[in-house]
Amino acid sequence: MPAPERIPPRSMSSPESPRDTELLARGELTVRGRVREASNAVLYCSVAHEGREAACVYKPVAGEQPLWDFPDGTLAQREVAAYEISEATGWGLVPPTVLRDGPYGEGMVQLWIEADPGARLLALTEDEEAGEGWKAVGPAQIDEDRTALLVHADTPELRRLAVLDAVINNGDRKGGHLLPAPGGRLYGIDHGVTFHVEDKLRTLLWGWAGEELPAEAAAVLDSLDRSLAPGAPLATRLAELLTGAEIAAVRARVEALRATGRHPEPSGQWPSIPWPPV
């Protein structure tokens, strides 16, 4: 029997192949280990199907910890919904993600992303302003007597992710959820705390707050507005993953972004920075 075709950790700048989602959805899932740092159960797995094999992450619904502000057992569906929205934008910011049965029941399965250890997206500086190529987030306490300015990179890819987070209402965009891949590709992961009907946007990507949206983002939002119309394929798919009220809230956020033409600013009614930030 020939050896399976191993799918390398995703790092290319080309669009995802539909074969990737087929592999994740239909392949044999084998648990290889556990990501201990995660608050919910996150299992590192391999998945194999018809001569193809890849590394992936499996988050069973049974391993989700209850949250006071989200319905129990819904985080996996929200992760898949974030992938569906990301694909609709054409930006491919979320790794291929499916909802399927696994060794510990139904859960989210996502292609494993190997981050580029040399990429820098976040930094602390003792300067009063962000330098060239960086955007200021705000002051950060280093120790009892010293603060520094938290900054993030000013890149088109990171800005796209900030727009996506505003659409999906991401309540937990930490530094560790940003995965720069070799070749300049950027991915965002861990989208379980998303799609709440109330404003929950908490992120480290506030550097563009209040600024005019790029023309590219405005065009994507126009397309999303059409894709979210009742009966459209995206809206129909989201109805399998989210409640009607949550889908209506997505539409409202897209409409608000189109109306203002600007990146959102912190509401002041909810902590704007996730904790811990990394």
Short mmCIF file of C-alpha atoms in Angstrom, two decimals:
data_model
loop_
_atom_site.label_atom_id
_atom_site.label_comp_id
_atom_site.label_asym_id
_atom_site.label_seq_id
_atom_site.Cartn_x
_atom_site.Cartn_y
_atom_site.Cartn_z
CA MET A 1 0.00 0.00 0.00
CA PRO A 2 1.46 3.41 -0.92
CA ALA A 3 2.19 5.85 1.90
CA PRO A 4 -0.52 8.53 2.41
CA GLU A 5 -0.01 11.94 0.88
CA ARG A 6 0.82 14.13 3.85
CA ILE A 7 -0.70 17.59 3.75
CA PRO A 8 1.91 20.04 5.06
CA PRO A 9 0.91 22.50 7.81
CA ARG A 10 -0.96 25.22 5.93
CA SER A 11 1.35 28.03 4.90
CA MET A 12 0.64 28.76 1.24
CA SER A 13 -0.88 31.96 -0.11
CA SER A 14 -3.25 30.01 -2.39
CA PRO A 15 -6.94 29.46 -1.51
CA GLU A 16 -7.90 26.42 0.53
CA SER A 17 -8.76 23.31 -1.44
CA PRO A 18 -12.26 21.84 -1.06
CA ARG A 19 -10.38 18.57 -0.59
CA ASP A 20 -9.11 19.92 2.73
CA THR A 21 -12.62 20.21 4.19
CA GLU A 22 -13.52 16.81 2.73
CA LEU A 23 -10.45 15.32 4.41
CA LEU A 24 -11.41 16.88 7.74
CA ALA A 25 -15.07 15.90 7.48
CA ARG A 26 -14.71 12.33 6.23
CA GLY A 27 -11.26 11.21 7.32
CA GLU A 28 -10.38 8.84 10.13
CA LEU A 29 -9.56 10.94 13.18
CA THR A 30 -6.79 9.73 15.48
CA VAL A 31 -5.96 11.58 18.72
CA ARG A 32 -2.21 12.12 19.14
CA GLY A 33 -2.09 14.44 22.15
CA ARG A 34 -3.69 17.33 24.01
CA VAL A 35 -3.00 21.07 24.02
CA ARG A 36 -2.74 21.59 27.78
CA GLU A 37 -2.75 25.38 27.81
CA ALA A 38 -6.33 25.64 26.51
CA SER A 39 -9.27 26.22 28.86
CA ASN A 40 -11.46 23.81 26.87
CA ALA A 41 -10.48 20.35 25.61
CA VAL A 42 -8.24 20.80 22.55
CA LEU A 43 -6.90 17.58 21.04
CA TYR A 44 -4.07 17.38 18.52
CA CYS A 45 -4.98 14.76 15.92
CA SER A 46 -4.17 13.28 12.57
CA VAL A 47 -6.85 12.75 9.95
CA ALA A 48 -6.53 10.39 6.98
CA HIS A 49 -8.81 9.79 4.00
CA GLU A 50 -8.28 8.22 0.56
CA GLY A 51 -4.50 8.42 0.65
CA ARG A 52 -4.28 11.92 2.17
CA GLU A 53 -3.26 12.76 5.73
CA ALA A 54 -2.97 15.99 7.72
CA ALA A 55 -2.56 17.27 11.26
CA CYS A 56 -5.61 18.90 12.80
CA VAL A 57 -7.22 20.14 16.00
CA TYR A 58 -10.33 18.48 17.44
CA LYS A 59 -12.42 20.30 20.05
CA PRO A 60 -15.23 18.04 21.29
CA VAL A 61 -18.39 19.74 22.51
CA ALA A 62 -18.22 17.51 25.58
CA GLY A 63 -14.97 19.24 26.56
CA GLU A 64 -16.35 22.79 26.48
CA GLN A 65 -16.40 24.66 29.79
CA PRO A 66 -19.68 26.50 30.54
CA LEU A 67 -19.69 30.29 30.04
CA TRP A 68 -22.04 32.65 31.82
CA ASP A 69 -22.92 34.61 28.66
CA PHE A 70 -23.02 31.90 25.96
CA PRO A 71 -25.36 28.90 25.69
CA ASP A 72 -23.73 25.62 26.72
CA GLY A 73 -22.44 23.36 23.97
CA THR A 74 -22.37 25.96 21.17
CA LEU A 75 -18.70 26.93 20.86
CA ALA A 76 -17.88 24.37 18.17
CA GLN A 77 -20.72 25.62 15.97
CA ARG A 78 -19.49 29.19 16.39
CA GLU A 79 -16.00 28.17 15.26
CA VAL A 80 -17.46 26.66 12.10
CA ALA A 81 -19.64 29.73 11.51
CA ALA A 82 -16.54 31.93 11.74
CA TYR A 83 -14.91 29.79 9.05
CA GLU A 84 -17.99 30.12 6.82
CA ILE A 85 -17.97 33.91 7.16
CA SER A 86 -14.22 34.01 6.51
CA GLU A 87 -14.66 31.98 3.33
CA ALA A 88 -17.46 34.29 2.20
CA THR A 89 -15.11 37.27 2.44
CA GLY A 90 -12.63 35.58 0.12
CA TRP A 91 -9.80 36.38 2.54
CA GLY A 92 -9.33 32.84 3.87
CA LEU A 93 -8.39 34.01 7.37
CA VAL A 94 -9.70 30.97 9.25
CA PRO A 95 -8.23 27.51 8.61
CA PRO A 96 -10.55 24.91 7.07
CA THR A 97 -13.01 23.96 9.83
CA VAL A 98 -15.83 21.42 10.00
CA LEU A 99 -18.33 20.09 12.52
CA ARG A 100 -18.28 16.31 12.78
CA ASP A 101 -18.38 13.30 15.04
CA GLY A 102 -15.12 12.17 16.60
CA PRO A 103 -13.69 9.85 19.27
CA TYR A 104 -15.31 11.94 22.02
CA GLY A 105 -18.49 12.90 20.23
CA GLU A 106 -19.41 15.83 18.03
CA GLY A 107 -16.90 18.63 17.82
CA MET A 108 -15.02 21.13 15.73
CA VAL A 109 -12.13 19.83 13.58
CA GLN A 110 -9.73 22.36 12.08
CA LEU A 111 -6.62 22.03 9.95
CA TRP A 112 -3.45 22.48 12.02
CA ILE A 113 -1.50 25.66 11.27
CA GLU A 114 2.24 25.83 11.86
CA ALA A 115 3.06 29.43 12.79
CA ASP A 116 6.20 31.20 11.60
CA PRO A 117 8.25 31.70 14.80
CA GLY A 118 10.13 34.62 13.24
CA ALA A 119 7.06 36.74 12.48
CA ARG A 120 6.30 39.68 14.78
CA LEU A 121 2.74 40.94 14.98
CA LEU A 122 2.70 42.36 18.53
CA ALA A 123 5.31 44.28 20.49
CA LEU A 124 5.87 46.50 23.50
CA THR A 125 7.74 49.76 23.10
CA GLU A 126 8.80 52.41 25.58
CA ASP A 127 8.34 55.10 22.92
CA GLU A 128 5.32 57.38 23.26
CA GLU A 129 4.09 56.59 19.76
CA ALA A 130 4.06 53.53 17.52
CA GLY A 131 6.88 53.49 15.01
CA GLU A 132 6.60 53.11 11.26
CA GLY A 133 4.80 49.89 10.32
CA TRP A 134 3.05 49.64 13.69
CA LYS A 135 -0.28 50.77 15.18
CA ALA A 136 -0.80 51.68 18.83
CA VAL A 137 -3.26 49.68 20.93
CA GLY A 138 -2.72 51.32 24.32
CA PRO A 139 -0.57 51.33 27.46
CA ALA A 140 0.35 48.04 29.09
CA GLN A 141 1.56 47.56 32.65
CA ILE A 142 4.96 45.85 32.70
CA ASP A 143 5.54 46.00 36.45
CA GLU A 144 4.48 48.16 39.40
CA ASP A 145 6.48 51.18 38.27
CA ARG A 146 6.67 50.85 34.51
CA THR A 147 4.30 50.85 31.54
CA ALA A 148 4.92 50.42 27.85
CA LEU A 149 2.96 50.99 24.67
CA LEU A 150 1.38 47.89 23.19
CA VAL A 151 1.49 47.96 19.38
CA HIS A 152 0.52 45.63 16.57
CA ALA A 153 1.80 45.38 13.02
CA ASP A 154 0.18 47.59 10.38
CA THR A 155 -0.40 45.03 7.63
CA PRO A 156 -3.28 44.46 5.18
CA GLU A 157 -3.71 40.89 6.44
CA LEU A 158 -4.05 41.95 10.07
CA ARG A 159 -6.44 44.72 9.07
CA ARG A 160 -8.63 42.22 7.25
CA LEU A 161 -8.75 40.14 10.41
CA ALA A 162 -9.84 43.21 12.39
CA VAL A 163 -12.76 43.64 9.98
CA LEU A 164 -13.69 39.97 10.23
CA ASP A 165 -13.62 40.19 14.04
CA ALA A 166 -15.99 43.15 13.92
CA VAL A 167 -18.41 41.16 11.76
CA ILE A 168 -18.37 38.01 13.91
CA ASN A 169 -18.22 39.99 17.17
CA ASN A 170 -15.09 38.25 18.44
CA GLY A 171 -14.90 38.44 22.21
CA ASP A 172 -11.41 36.95 22.52
CA ARG A 173 -8.86 38.08 19.90
CA LYS A 174 -5.66 37.39 21.84
CA GLY A 175 -2.11 37.44 20.56
CA GLY A 176 -1.90 33.66 20.74
CA HIS A 177 -4.87 33.42 18.38
CA LEU A 178 -2.88 35.08 15.57
CA LEU A 179 -0.95 32.60 13.45
CA PRO A 180 1.40 34.12 10.86
CA ALA A 181 2.37 31.35 8.45
CA PRO A 182 5.47 31.22 6.27
CA GLY A 183 4.99 33.08 3.01
CA GLY A 184 3.04 35.97 4.54
CA ARG A 185 -0.23 34.13 5.11
CA LEU A 186 -2.13 35.04 8.29
CA TYR A 187 -4.69 32.95 10.13
CA GLY A 188 -6.90 33.57 13.14
CA ILE A 189 -8.00 30.70 15.36
CA ASP A 190 -10.12 30.07 18.49
CA HIS A 191 -13.45 31.56 17.47
CA GLY A 192 -15.72 29.92 20.02
CA VAL A 193 -16.56 33.19 21.77
CA THR A 194 -18.19 34.88 18.78
CA PHE A 195 -21.57 35.83 17.32
CA HIS A 196 -23.14 37.07 20.55
CA VAL A 197 -26.15 39.32 19.98
CA GLU A 198 -24.66 41.94 22.34
CA ASP A 199 -21.47 43.88 21.62
CA LYS A 200 -18.66 41.67 22.92
CA LEU A 201 -15.77 42.82 20.73
CA ARG A 202 -12.55 42.36 22.68
CA THR A 203 -9.35 42.43 20.67
CA LEU A 204 -5.73 43.48 20.50
CA LEU A 205 -6.35 44.90 17.01
CA TRP A 206 -7.65 48.35 17.95
CA GLY A 207 -4.94 50.20 16.03
CA TRP A 208 -7.32 51.21 13.23
CA ALA A 209 -10.25 52.14 15.53
CA GLY A 210 -12.24 54.99 14.02
CA GLU A 211 -10.24 55.00 10.78
CA GLU A 212 -11.90 54.79 7.38
CA LEU A 213 -12.27 51.26 6.07
CA PRO A 214 -10.11 50.37 3.05
CA ALA A 215 -11.94 50.13 -0.27
CA GLU A 216 -11.26 46.40 -0.28
CA ALA A 217 -13.06 45.96 3.05
CA ALA A 218 -16.00 48.09 1.92
CA ALA A 219 -16.43 45.89 -1.16
CA VAL A 220 -16.27 42.73 0.95
CA LEU A 221 -18.91 44.08 3.33
CA ASP A 222 -21.19 44.86 0.37
CA SER A 223 -20.78 41.27 -0.81
CA LEU A 224 -21.40 39.91 2.70
CA ASP A 225 -24.59 41.93 2.94
CA ARG A 226 -25.91 40.17 -0.15
CA SER A 227 -24.68 36.77 1.03
CA LEU A 228 -26.50 37.17 4.36
CA ALA A 229 -29.87 37.87 2.77
CA PRO A 230 -32.55 35.37 3.84
CA GLY A 231 -32.45 32.34 1.58
CA ALA A 232 -28.91 32.97 0.33
CA PRO A 233 -26.54 29.98 0.66
CA LEU A 234 -24.44 31.59 3.41
CA ALA A 235 -27.51 32.55 5.43
CA THR A 236 -28.90 29.05 5.03
CA ARG A 237 -25.62 27.51 6.20
CA LEU A 238 -25.39 29.84 9.22
CA ALA A 239 -28.93 28.86 10.21
CA GLU A 240 -27.55 25.35 10.85
CA LEU A 241 -25.00 26.77 13.30
CA LEU A 242 -26.46 29.90 14.93
CA THR A 243 -29.81 31.15 16.20
CA GLY A 244 -32.02 33.46 14.18
CA ALA A 245 -31.26 36.32 16.57
CA GLU A 246 -27.53 35.76 16.17
CA ILE A 247 -27.77 35.81 12.37
CA ALA A 248 -29.84 38.99 12.53
CA ALA A 249 -27.10 40.51 14.71
CA VAL A 250 -24.48 39.59 12.08
CA ARG A 251 -26.55 41.38 9.44
CA ALA A 252 -26.89 44.41 11.71
CA ARG A 253 -23.14 44.58 12.32
CA VAL A 254 -22.42 44.39 8.59
CA GLU A 255 -24.98 47.11 7.92
CA ALA A 256 -23.48 49.32 10.65
CA LEU A 257 -19.96 48.94 9.25
CA ARG A 258 -21.19 49.81 5.77
CA ALA A 259 -23.10 52.82 7.09
CA THR A 260 -20.18 54.30 9.03
CA GLY A 261 -17.47 53.22 6.61
CA ARG A 262 -15.09 53.04 9.55
CA HIS A 263 -13.47 50.52 11.84
CA PRO A 264 -15.43 50.23 15.11
CA GLU A 265 -14.22 51.81 18.33
CA PRO A 266 -14.45 50.35 21.85
CA SER A 267 -17.98 50.75 23.19
CA GLY A 268 -16.89 51.50 26.74
CA GLN A 269 -19.55 49.09 28.02
CA TRP A 270 -17.32 46.04 27.92
CA PRO A 271 -13.57 45.53 28.50
CA SER A 272 -12.03 46.14 25.08
CA ILE A 273 -8.84 44.09 25.63
CA PRO A 274 -9.02 40.34 26.34
CA TRP A 275 -7.28 38.99 29.45
CA PRO A 276 -4.76 37.59 29.42
CA PRO A 277 -3.85 39.42 26.20
CA VAL A 278 -1.61 36.62 24.89
#
